[in-house]
JSON list of C-alpha atoms in Angstrom, two decimals:
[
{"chain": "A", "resi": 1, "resn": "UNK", "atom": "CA", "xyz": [104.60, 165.08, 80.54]},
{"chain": "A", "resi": 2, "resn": "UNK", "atom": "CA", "xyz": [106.72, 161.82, 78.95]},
{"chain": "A", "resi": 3, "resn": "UNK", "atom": "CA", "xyz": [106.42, 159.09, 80.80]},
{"chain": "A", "resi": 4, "resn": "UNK", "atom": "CA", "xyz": [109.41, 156.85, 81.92]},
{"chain": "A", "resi": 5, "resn": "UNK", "atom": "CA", "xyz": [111.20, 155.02, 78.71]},
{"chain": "A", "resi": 6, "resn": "UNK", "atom": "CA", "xyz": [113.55, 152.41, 78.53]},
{"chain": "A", "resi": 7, "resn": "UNK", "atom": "CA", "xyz": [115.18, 151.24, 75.59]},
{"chain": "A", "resi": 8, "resn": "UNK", "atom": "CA", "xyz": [115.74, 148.92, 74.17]},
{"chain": "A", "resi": 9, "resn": "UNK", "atom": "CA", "xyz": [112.20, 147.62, 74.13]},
{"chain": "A", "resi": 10, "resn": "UNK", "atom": "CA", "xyz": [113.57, 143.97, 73.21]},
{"chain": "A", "resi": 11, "resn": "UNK", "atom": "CA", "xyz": [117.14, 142.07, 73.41]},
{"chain": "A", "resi": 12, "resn": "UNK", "atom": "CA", "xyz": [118.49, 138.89, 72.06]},
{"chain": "A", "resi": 13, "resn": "UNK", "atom": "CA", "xyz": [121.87, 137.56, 73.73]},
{"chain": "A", "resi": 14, "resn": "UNK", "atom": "CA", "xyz": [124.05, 134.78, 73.59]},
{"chain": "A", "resi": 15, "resn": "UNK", "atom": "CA", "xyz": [124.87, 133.15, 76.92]},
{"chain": "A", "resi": 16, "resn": "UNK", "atom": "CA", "xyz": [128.27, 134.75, 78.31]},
{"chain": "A", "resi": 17, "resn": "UNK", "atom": "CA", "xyz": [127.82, 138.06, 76.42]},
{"chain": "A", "resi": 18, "resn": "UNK", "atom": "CA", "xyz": [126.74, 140.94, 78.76]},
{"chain": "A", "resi": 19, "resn": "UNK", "atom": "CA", "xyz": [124.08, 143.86, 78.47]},
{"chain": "A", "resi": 20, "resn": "UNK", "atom": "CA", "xyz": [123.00, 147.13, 79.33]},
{"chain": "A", "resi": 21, "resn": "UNK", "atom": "CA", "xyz": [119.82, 148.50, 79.50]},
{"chain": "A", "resi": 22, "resn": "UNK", "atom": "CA", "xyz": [118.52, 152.03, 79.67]},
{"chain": "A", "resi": 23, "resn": "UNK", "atom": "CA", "xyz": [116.00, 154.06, 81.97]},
{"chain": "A", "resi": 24, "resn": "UNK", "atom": "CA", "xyz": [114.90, 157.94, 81.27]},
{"chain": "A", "resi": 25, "resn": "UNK", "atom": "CA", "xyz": [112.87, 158.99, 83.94]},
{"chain": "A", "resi": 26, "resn": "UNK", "atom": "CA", "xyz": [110.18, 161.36, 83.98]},
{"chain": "A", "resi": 27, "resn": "UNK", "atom": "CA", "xyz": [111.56, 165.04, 84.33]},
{"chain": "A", "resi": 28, "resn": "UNK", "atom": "CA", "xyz": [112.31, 166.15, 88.02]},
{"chain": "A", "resi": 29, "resn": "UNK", "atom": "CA", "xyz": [112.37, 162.21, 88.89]},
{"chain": "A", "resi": 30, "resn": "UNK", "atom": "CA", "xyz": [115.71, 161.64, 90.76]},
{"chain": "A", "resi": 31, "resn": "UNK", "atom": "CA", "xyz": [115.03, 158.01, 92.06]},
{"chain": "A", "resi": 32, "resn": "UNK", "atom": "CA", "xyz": [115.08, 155.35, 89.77]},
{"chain": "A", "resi": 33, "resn": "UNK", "atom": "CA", "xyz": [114.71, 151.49, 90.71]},
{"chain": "A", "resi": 34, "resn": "UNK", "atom": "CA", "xyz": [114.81, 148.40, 89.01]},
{"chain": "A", "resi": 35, "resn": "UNK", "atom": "CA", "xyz": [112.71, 145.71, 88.57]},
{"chain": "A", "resi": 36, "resn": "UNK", "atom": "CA", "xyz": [113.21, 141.48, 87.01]},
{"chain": "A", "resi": 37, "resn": "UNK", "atom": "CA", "xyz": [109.86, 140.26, 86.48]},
{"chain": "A", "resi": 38, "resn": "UNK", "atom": "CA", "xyz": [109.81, 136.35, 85.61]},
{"chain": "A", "resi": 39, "resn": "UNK", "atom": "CA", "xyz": [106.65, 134.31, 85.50]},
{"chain": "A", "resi": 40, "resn": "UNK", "atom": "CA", "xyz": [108.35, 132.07, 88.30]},
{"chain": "A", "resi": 41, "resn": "UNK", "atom": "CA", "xyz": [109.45, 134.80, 90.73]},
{"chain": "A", "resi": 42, "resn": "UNK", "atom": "CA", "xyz": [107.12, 137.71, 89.40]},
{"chain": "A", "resi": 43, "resn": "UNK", "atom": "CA", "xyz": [108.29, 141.50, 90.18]},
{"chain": "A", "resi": 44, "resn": "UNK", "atom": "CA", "xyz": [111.84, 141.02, 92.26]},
{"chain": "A", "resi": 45, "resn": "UNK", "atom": "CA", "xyz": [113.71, 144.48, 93.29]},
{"chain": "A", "resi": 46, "resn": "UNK", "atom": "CA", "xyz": [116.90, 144.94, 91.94]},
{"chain": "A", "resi": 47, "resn": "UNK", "atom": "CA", "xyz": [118.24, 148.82, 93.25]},
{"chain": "A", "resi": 48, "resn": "UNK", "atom": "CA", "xyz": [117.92, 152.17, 93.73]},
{"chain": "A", "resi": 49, "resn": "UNK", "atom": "CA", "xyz": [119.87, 154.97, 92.69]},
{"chain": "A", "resi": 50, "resn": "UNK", "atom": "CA", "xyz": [119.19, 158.29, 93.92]},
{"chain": "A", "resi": 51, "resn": "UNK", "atom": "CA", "xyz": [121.50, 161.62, 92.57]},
{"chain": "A", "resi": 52, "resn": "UNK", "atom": "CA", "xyz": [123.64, 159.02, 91.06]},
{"chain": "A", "resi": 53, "resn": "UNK", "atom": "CA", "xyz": [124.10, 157.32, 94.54]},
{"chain": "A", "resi": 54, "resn": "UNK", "atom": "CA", "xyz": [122.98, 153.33, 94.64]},
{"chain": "A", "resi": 55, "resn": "UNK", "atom": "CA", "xyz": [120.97, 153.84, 97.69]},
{"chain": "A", "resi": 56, "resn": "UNK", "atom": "CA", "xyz": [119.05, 149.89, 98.23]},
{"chain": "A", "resi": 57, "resn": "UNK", "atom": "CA", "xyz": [120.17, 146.86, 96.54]},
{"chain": "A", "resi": 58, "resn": "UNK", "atom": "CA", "xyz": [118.17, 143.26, 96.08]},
{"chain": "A", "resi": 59, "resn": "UNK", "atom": "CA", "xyz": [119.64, 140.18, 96.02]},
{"chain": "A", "resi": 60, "resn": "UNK", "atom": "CA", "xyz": [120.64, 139.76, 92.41]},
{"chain": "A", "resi": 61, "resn": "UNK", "atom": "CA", "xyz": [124.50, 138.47, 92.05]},
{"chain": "A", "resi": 62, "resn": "UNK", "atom": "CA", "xyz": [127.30, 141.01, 91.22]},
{"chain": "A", "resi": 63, "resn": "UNK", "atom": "CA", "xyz": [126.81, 140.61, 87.67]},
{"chain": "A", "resi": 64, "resn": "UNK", "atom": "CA", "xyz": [124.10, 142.86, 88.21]},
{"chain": "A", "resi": 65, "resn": "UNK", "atom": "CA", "xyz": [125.09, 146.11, 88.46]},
{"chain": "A", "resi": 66, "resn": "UNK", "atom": "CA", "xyz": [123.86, 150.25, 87.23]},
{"chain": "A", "resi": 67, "resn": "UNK", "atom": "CA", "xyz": [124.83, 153.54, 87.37]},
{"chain": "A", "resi": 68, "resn": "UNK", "atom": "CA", "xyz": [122.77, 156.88, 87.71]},
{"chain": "A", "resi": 69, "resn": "UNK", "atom": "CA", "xyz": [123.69, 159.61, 85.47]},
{"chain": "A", "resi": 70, "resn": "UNK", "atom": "CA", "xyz": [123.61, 163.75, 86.60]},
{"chain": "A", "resi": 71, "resn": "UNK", "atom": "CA", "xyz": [120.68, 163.61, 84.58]},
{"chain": "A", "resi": 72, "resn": "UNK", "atom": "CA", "xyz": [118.71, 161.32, 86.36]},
{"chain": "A", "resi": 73, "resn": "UNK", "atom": "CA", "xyz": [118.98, 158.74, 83.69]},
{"chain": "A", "resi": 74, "resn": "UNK", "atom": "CA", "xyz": [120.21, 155.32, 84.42]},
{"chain": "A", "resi": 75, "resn": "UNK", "atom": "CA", "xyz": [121.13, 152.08, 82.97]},
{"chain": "A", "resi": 76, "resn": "UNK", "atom": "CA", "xyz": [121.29, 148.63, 84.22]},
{"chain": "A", "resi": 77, "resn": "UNK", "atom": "CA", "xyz": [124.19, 146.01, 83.32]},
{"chain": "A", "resi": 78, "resn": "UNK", "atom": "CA", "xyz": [124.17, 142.48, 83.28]},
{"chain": "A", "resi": 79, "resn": "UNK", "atom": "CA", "xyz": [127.77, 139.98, 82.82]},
{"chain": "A", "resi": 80, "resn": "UNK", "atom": "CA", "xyz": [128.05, 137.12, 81.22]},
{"chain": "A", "resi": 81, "resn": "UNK", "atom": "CA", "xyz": [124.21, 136.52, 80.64]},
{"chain": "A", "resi": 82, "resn": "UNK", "atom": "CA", "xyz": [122.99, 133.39, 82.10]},
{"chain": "A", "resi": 83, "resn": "UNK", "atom": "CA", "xyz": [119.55, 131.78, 80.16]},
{"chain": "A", "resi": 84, "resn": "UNK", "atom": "CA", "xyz": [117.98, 132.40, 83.90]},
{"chain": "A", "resi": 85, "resn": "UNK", "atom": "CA", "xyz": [118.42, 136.37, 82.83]},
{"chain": "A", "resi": 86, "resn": "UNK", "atom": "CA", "xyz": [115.73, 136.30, 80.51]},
{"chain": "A", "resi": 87, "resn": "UNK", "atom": "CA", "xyz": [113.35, 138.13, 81.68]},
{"chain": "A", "resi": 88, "resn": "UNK", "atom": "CA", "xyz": [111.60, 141.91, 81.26]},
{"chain": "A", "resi": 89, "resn": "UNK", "atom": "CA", "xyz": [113.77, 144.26, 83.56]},
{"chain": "A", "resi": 90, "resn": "UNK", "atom": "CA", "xyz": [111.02, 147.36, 84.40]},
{"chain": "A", "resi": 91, "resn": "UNK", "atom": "CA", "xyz": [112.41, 150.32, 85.84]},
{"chain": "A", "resi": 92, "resn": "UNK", "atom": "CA", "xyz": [110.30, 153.01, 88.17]},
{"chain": "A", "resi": 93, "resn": "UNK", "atom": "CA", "xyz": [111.09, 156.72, 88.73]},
{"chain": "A", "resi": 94, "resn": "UNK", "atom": "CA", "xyz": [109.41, 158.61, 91.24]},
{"chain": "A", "resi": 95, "resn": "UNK", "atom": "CA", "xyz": [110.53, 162.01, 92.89]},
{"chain": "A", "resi": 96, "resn": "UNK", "atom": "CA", "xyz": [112.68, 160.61, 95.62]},
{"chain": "A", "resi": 97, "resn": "UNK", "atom": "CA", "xyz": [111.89, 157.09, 96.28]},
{"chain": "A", "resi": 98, "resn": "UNK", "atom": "CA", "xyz": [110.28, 156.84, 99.23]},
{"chain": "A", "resi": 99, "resn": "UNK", "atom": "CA", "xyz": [107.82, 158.54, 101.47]},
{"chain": "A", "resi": 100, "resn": "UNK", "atom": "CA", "xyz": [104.58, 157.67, 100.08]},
{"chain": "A", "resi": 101, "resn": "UNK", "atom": "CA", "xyz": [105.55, 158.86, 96.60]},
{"chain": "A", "resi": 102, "resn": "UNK", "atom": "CA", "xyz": [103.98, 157.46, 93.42]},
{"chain": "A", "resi": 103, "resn": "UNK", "atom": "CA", "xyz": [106.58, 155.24, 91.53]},
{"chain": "A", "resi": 104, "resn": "UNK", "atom": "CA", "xyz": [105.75, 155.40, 88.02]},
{"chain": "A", "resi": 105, "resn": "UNK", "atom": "CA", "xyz": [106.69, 152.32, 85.53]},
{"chain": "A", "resi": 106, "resn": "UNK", "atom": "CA", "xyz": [108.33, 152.01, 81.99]},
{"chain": "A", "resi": 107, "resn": "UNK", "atom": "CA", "xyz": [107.24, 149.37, 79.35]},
{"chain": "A", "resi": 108, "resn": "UNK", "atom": "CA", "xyz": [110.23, 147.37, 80.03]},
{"chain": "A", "resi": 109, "resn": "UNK", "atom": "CA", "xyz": [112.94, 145.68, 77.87]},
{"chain": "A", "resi": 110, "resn": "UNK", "atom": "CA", "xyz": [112.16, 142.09, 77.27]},
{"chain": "A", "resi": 111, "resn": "UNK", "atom": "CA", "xyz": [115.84, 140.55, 77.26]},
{"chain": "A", "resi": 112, "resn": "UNK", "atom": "CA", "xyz": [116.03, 136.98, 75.79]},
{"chain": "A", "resi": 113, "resn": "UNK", "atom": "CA", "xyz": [119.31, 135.25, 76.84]},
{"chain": "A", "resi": 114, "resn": "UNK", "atom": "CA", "xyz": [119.55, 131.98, 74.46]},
{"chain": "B", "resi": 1, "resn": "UNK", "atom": "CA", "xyz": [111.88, 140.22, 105.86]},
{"chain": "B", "resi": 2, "resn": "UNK", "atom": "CA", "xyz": [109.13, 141.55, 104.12]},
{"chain": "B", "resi": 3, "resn": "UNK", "atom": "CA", "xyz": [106.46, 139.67, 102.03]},
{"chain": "B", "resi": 4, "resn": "UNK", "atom": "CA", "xyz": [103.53, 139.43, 100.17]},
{"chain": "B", "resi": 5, "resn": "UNK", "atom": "CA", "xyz": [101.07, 137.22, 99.25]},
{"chain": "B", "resi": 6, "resn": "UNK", "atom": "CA", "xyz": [98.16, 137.22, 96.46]},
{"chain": "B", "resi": 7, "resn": "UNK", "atom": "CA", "xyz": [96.69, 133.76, 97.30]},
{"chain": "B", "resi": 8, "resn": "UNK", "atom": "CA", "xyz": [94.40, 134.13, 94.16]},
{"chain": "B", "resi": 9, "resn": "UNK", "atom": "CA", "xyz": [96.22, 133.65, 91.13]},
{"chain": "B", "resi": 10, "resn": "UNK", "atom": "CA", "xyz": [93.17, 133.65, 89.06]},
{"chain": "B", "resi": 11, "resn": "UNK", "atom": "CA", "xyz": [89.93, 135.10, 89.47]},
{"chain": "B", "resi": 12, "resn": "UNK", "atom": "CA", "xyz": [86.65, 135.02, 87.11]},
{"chain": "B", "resi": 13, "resn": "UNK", "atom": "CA", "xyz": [83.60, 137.08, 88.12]},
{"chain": "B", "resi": 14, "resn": "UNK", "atom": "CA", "xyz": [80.59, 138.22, 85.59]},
{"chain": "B", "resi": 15, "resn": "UNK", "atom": "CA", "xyz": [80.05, 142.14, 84.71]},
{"chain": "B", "resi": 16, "resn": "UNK", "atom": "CA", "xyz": [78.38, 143.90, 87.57]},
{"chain": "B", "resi": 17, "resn": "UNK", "atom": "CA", "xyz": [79.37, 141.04, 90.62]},
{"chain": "B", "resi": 18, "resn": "UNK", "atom": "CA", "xyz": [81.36, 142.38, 93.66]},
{"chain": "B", "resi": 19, "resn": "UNK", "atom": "CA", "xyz": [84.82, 141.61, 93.07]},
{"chain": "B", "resi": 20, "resn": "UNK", "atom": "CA", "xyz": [87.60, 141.56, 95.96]},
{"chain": "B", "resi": 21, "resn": "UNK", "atom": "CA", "xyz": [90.77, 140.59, 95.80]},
{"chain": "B", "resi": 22, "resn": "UNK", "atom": "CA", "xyz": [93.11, 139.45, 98.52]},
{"chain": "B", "resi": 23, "resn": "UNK", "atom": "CA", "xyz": [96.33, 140.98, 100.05]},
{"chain": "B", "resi": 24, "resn": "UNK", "atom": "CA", "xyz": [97.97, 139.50, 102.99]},
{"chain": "B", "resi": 25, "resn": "UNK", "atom": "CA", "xyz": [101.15, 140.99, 104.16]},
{"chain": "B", "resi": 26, "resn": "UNK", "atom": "CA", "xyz": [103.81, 140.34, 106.93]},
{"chain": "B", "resi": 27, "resn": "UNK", "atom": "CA", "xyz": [106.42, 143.07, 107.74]},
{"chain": "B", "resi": 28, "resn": "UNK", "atom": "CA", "xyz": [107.25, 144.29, 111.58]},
{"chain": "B", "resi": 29, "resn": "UNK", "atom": "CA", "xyz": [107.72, 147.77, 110.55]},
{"chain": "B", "resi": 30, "resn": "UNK", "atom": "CA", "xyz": [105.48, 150.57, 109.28]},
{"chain": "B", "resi": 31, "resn": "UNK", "atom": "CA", "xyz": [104.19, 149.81, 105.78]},
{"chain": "B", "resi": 32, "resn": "UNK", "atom": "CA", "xyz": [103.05, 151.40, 103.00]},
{"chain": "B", "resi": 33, "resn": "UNK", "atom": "CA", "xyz": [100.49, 149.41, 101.00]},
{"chain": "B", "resi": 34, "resn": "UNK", "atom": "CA", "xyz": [99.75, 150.31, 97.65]},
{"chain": "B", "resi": 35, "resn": "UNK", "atom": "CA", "xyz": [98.06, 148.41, 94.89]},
{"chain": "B", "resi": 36, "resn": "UNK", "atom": "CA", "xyz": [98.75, 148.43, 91.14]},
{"chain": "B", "resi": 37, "resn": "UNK", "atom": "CA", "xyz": [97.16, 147.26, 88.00]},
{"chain": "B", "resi": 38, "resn": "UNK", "atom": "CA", "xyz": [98.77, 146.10, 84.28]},
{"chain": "B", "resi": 39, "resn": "UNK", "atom": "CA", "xyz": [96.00, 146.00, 81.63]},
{"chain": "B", "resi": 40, "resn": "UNK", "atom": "CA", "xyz": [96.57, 144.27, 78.46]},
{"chain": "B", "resi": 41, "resn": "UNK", "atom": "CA", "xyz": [99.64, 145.66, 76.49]},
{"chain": "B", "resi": 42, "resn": "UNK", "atom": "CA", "xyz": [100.09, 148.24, 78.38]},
{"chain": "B", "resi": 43, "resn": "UNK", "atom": "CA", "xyz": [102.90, 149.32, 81.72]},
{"chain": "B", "resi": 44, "resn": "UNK", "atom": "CA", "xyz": [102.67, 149.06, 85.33]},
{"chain": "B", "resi": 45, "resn": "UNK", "atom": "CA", "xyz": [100.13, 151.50, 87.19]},
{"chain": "B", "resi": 46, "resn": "UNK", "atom": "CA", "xyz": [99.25, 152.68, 90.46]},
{"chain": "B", "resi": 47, "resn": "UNK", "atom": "CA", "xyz": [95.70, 152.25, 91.24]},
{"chain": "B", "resi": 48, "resn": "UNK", "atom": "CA", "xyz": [95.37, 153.47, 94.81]},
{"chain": "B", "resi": 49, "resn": "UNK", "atom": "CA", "xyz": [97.55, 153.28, 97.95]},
{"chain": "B", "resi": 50, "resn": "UNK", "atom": "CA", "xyz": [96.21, 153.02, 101.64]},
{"chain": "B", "resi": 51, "resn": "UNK", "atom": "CA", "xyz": [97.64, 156.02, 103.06]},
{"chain": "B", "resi": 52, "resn": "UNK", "atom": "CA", "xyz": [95.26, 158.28, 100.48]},
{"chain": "B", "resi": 53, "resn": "UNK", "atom": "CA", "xyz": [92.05, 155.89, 101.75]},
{"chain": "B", "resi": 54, "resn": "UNK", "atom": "CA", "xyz": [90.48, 157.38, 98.11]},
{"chain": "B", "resi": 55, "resn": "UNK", "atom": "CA", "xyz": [88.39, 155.20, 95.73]},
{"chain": "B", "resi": 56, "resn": "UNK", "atom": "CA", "xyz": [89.99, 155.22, 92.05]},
{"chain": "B", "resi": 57, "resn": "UNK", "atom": "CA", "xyz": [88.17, 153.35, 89.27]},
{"chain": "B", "resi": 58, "resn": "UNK", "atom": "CA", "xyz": [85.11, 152.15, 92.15]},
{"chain": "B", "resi": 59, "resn": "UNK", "atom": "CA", "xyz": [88.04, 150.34, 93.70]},
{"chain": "B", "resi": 60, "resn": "UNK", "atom": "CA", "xyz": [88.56, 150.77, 97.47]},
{"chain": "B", "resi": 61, "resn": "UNK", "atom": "CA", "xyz": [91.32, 148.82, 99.88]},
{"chain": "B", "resi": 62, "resn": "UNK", "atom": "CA", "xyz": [90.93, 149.24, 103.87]},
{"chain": "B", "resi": 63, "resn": "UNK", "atom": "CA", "xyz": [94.40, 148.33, 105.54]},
{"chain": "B", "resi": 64, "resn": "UNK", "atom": "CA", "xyz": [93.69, 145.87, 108.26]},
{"chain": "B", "resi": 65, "resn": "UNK", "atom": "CA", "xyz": [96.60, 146.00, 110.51]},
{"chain": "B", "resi": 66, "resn": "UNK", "atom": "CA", "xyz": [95.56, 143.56, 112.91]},
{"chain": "B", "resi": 67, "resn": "UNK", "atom": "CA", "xyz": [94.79, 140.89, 109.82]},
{"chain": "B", "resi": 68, "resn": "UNK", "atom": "CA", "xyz": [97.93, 142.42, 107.88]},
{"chain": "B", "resi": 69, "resn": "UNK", "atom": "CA", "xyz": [95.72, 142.38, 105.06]},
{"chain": "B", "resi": 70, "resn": "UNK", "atom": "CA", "xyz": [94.97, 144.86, 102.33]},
{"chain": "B", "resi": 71, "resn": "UNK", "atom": "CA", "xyz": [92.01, 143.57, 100.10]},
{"chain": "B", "resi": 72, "resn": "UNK", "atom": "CA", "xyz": [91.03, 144.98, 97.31]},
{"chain": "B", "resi": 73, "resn": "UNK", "atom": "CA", "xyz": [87.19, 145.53, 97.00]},
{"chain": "B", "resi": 74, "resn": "UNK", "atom": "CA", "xyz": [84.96, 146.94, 94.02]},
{"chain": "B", "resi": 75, "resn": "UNK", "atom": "CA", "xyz": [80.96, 146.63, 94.61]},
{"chain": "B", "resi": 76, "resn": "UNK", "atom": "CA", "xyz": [80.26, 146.01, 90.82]},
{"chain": "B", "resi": 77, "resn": "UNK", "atom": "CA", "xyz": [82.42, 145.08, 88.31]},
{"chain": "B", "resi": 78, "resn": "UNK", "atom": "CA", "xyz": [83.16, 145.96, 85.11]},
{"chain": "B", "resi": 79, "resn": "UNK", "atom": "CA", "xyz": [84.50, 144.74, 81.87]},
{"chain": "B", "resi": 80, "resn": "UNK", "atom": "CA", "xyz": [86.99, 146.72, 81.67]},
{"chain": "B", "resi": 81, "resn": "UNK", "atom": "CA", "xyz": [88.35, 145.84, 85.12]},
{"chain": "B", "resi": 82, "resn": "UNK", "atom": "CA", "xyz": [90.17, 142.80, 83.43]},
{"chain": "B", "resi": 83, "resn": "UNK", "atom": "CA", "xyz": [93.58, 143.08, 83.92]},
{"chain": "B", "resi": 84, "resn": "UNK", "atom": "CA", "xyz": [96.49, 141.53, 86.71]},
{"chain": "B", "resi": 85, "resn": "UNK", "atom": "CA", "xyz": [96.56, 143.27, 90.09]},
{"chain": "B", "resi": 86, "resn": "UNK", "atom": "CA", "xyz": [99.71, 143.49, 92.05]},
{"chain": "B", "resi": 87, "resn": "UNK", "atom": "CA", "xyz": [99.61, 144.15, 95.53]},
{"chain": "B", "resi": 88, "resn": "UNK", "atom": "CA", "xyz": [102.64, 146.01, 96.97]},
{"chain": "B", "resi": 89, "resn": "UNK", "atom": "CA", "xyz": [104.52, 146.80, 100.17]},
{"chain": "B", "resi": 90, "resn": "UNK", "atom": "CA", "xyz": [107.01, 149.76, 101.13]},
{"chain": "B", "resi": 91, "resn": "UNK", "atom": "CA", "xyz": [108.89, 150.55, 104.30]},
{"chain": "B", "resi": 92, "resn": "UNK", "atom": "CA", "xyz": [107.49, 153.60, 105.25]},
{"chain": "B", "resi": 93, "resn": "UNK", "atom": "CA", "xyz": [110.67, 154.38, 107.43]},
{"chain": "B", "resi": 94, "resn": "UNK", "atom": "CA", "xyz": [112.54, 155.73, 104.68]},
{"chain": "B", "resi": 95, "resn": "UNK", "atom": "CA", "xyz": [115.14, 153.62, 104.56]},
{"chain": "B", "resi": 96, "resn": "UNK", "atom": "CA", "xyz": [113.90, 151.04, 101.96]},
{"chain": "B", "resi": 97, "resn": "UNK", "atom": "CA", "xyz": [114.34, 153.48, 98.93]},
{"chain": "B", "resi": 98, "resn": "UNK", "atom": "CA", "xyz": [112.49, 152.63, 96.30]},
{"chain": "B", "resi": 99, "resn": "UNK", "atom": "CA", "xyz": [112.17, 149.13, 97.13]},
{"chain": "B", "resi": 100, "resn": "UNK", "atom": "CA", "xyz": [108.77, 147.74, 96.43]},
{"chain": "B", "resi": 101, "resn": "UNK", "atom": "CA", "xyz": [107.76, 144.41, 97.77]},
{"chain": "B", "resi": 102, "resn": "UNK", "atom": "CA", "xyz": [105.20, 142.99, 95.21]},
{"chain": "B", "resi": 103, "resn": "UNK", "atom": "CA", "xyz": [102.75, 139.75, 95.73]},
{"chain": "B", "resi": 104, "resn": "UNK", "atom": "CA", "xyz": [102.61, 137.21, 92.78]},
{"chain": "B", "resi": 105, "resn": "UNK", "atom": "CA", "xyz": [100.09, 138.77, 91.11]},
{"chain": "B", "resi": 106, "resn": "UNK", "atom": "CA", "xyz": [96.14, 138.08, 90.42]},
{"chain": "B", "resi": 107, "resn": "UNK", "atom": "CA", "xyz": [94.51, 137.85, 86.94]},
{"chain": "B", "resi": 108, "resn": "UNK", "atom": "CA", "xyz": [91.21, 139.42, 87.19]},
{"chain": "B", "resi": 109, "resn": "UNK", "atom": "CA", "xyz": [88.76, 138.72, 84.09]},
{"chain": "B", "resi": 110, "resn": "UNK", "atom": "CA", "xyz": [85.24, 140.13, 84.48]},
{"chain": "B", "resi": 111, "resn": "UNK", "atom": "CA", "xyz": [82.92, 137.93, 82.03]},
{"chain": "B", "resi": 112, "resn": "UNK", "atom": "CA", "xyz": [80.02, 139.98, 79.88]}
]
């Protein structure tokens, strides 16, 4: 089965200008999480949505922010980009998010504030 | 709050040495450990997680509770066994929903 795939794959922004990112998960997936990974901070947990329902939040600033689709799929938004927000956001489906069960990675979008 | 820690950021071993590395962990609940791998150019990847106590790759962990620890062991190693390995924590009481706590990472390169 496809695995979980996020798009864009890269992203170049100008500081102030805001982004969204997207996550498909794998098919019957209904929890999808976030992920910043930075070489300083490494793999930091941004949320969880779960049948379109943010069900666990990080602690990432409001300009941070997604939505969950019927679907399953969701996307991530970021406001006025910062240069700190470079970084490759990862996103993880698994069945329902907890509970032992397997969360399964994406190749990431590398976003490049400058 | 929940953390963990790698302490090995870096660690060399030749082709066919026992390998293990480190996992410490502090949380007051009931964790899940898990333990995941990134080879070159490629995503994210579970290798094993405690609560199966399975061996994947020749790669075994044993989740010390009273040490909070949650090494990573593999008798002989392999080339191919080059790649970073995250260690990773859950709350297994359901509530942390899809929140993965991961350590800092270790950069495993087995030499020919």
């Amino acid at each position: 089965k496809a695995g979980v795939t996020q798009t864009p794959r890269y992203l170049i922004k100008t500081r102030g200008q805001q982004v969204t990112l997207s996550c498909s998960p794998i098919s019957g997936h209904r929890s999808v999480s976030w992920y910043q990974q930075t070489p300083g901070q490494g793999l930091q947990f941004l949320f969880e949505y779960f049948s379109e329902t943010q069900r666990n939040k990080g602690n990432f600033p409001g300009r941070f922010s997604g939505r969950q689709f019927s679907n399953s799929r969701s996307e991530m938004n970021v406001s006025t980009l910062e240069l700190g927000d470079s970084a490759l956001y990862l996103c993880a489906s698994s069945i329902r998010g907890g509970g032992n069960t397997e969360a399964f990675f994406g190749q990431g979008t590398r976003l490049t504030v400058v | 709050a929940q953390r963990v820690t790698q302490p090995e950021k870096l660690l060399s071993v030749f082709k066919g040495a026992p390998v293990e590395l480190k996992c410490n962990y502090s949380y007051s609940g009931s964790p899940e450990l898990f333990w995941y791998v990134q080879y070159s150019r490629q995503r994210l990847q579970l290798l094993l997680r405690h609560i199966s106590r399975e061996s994947i790759k020749g790669f075994t962990a044993d989740l010390n509770k009273g040490e909070t620890s949650f090494h990573l062991k593999k008798p002989f190693a392999q080339e191919e066994d080059s790649a970073m390995y995250y260690c990773a924590l859950r709350n297994a009481g359901g509530t942390s929903y899809g929140k993965l706590t991961f350590g800092q990472g270790t950069i495993l390169t087995v030499h020919p």
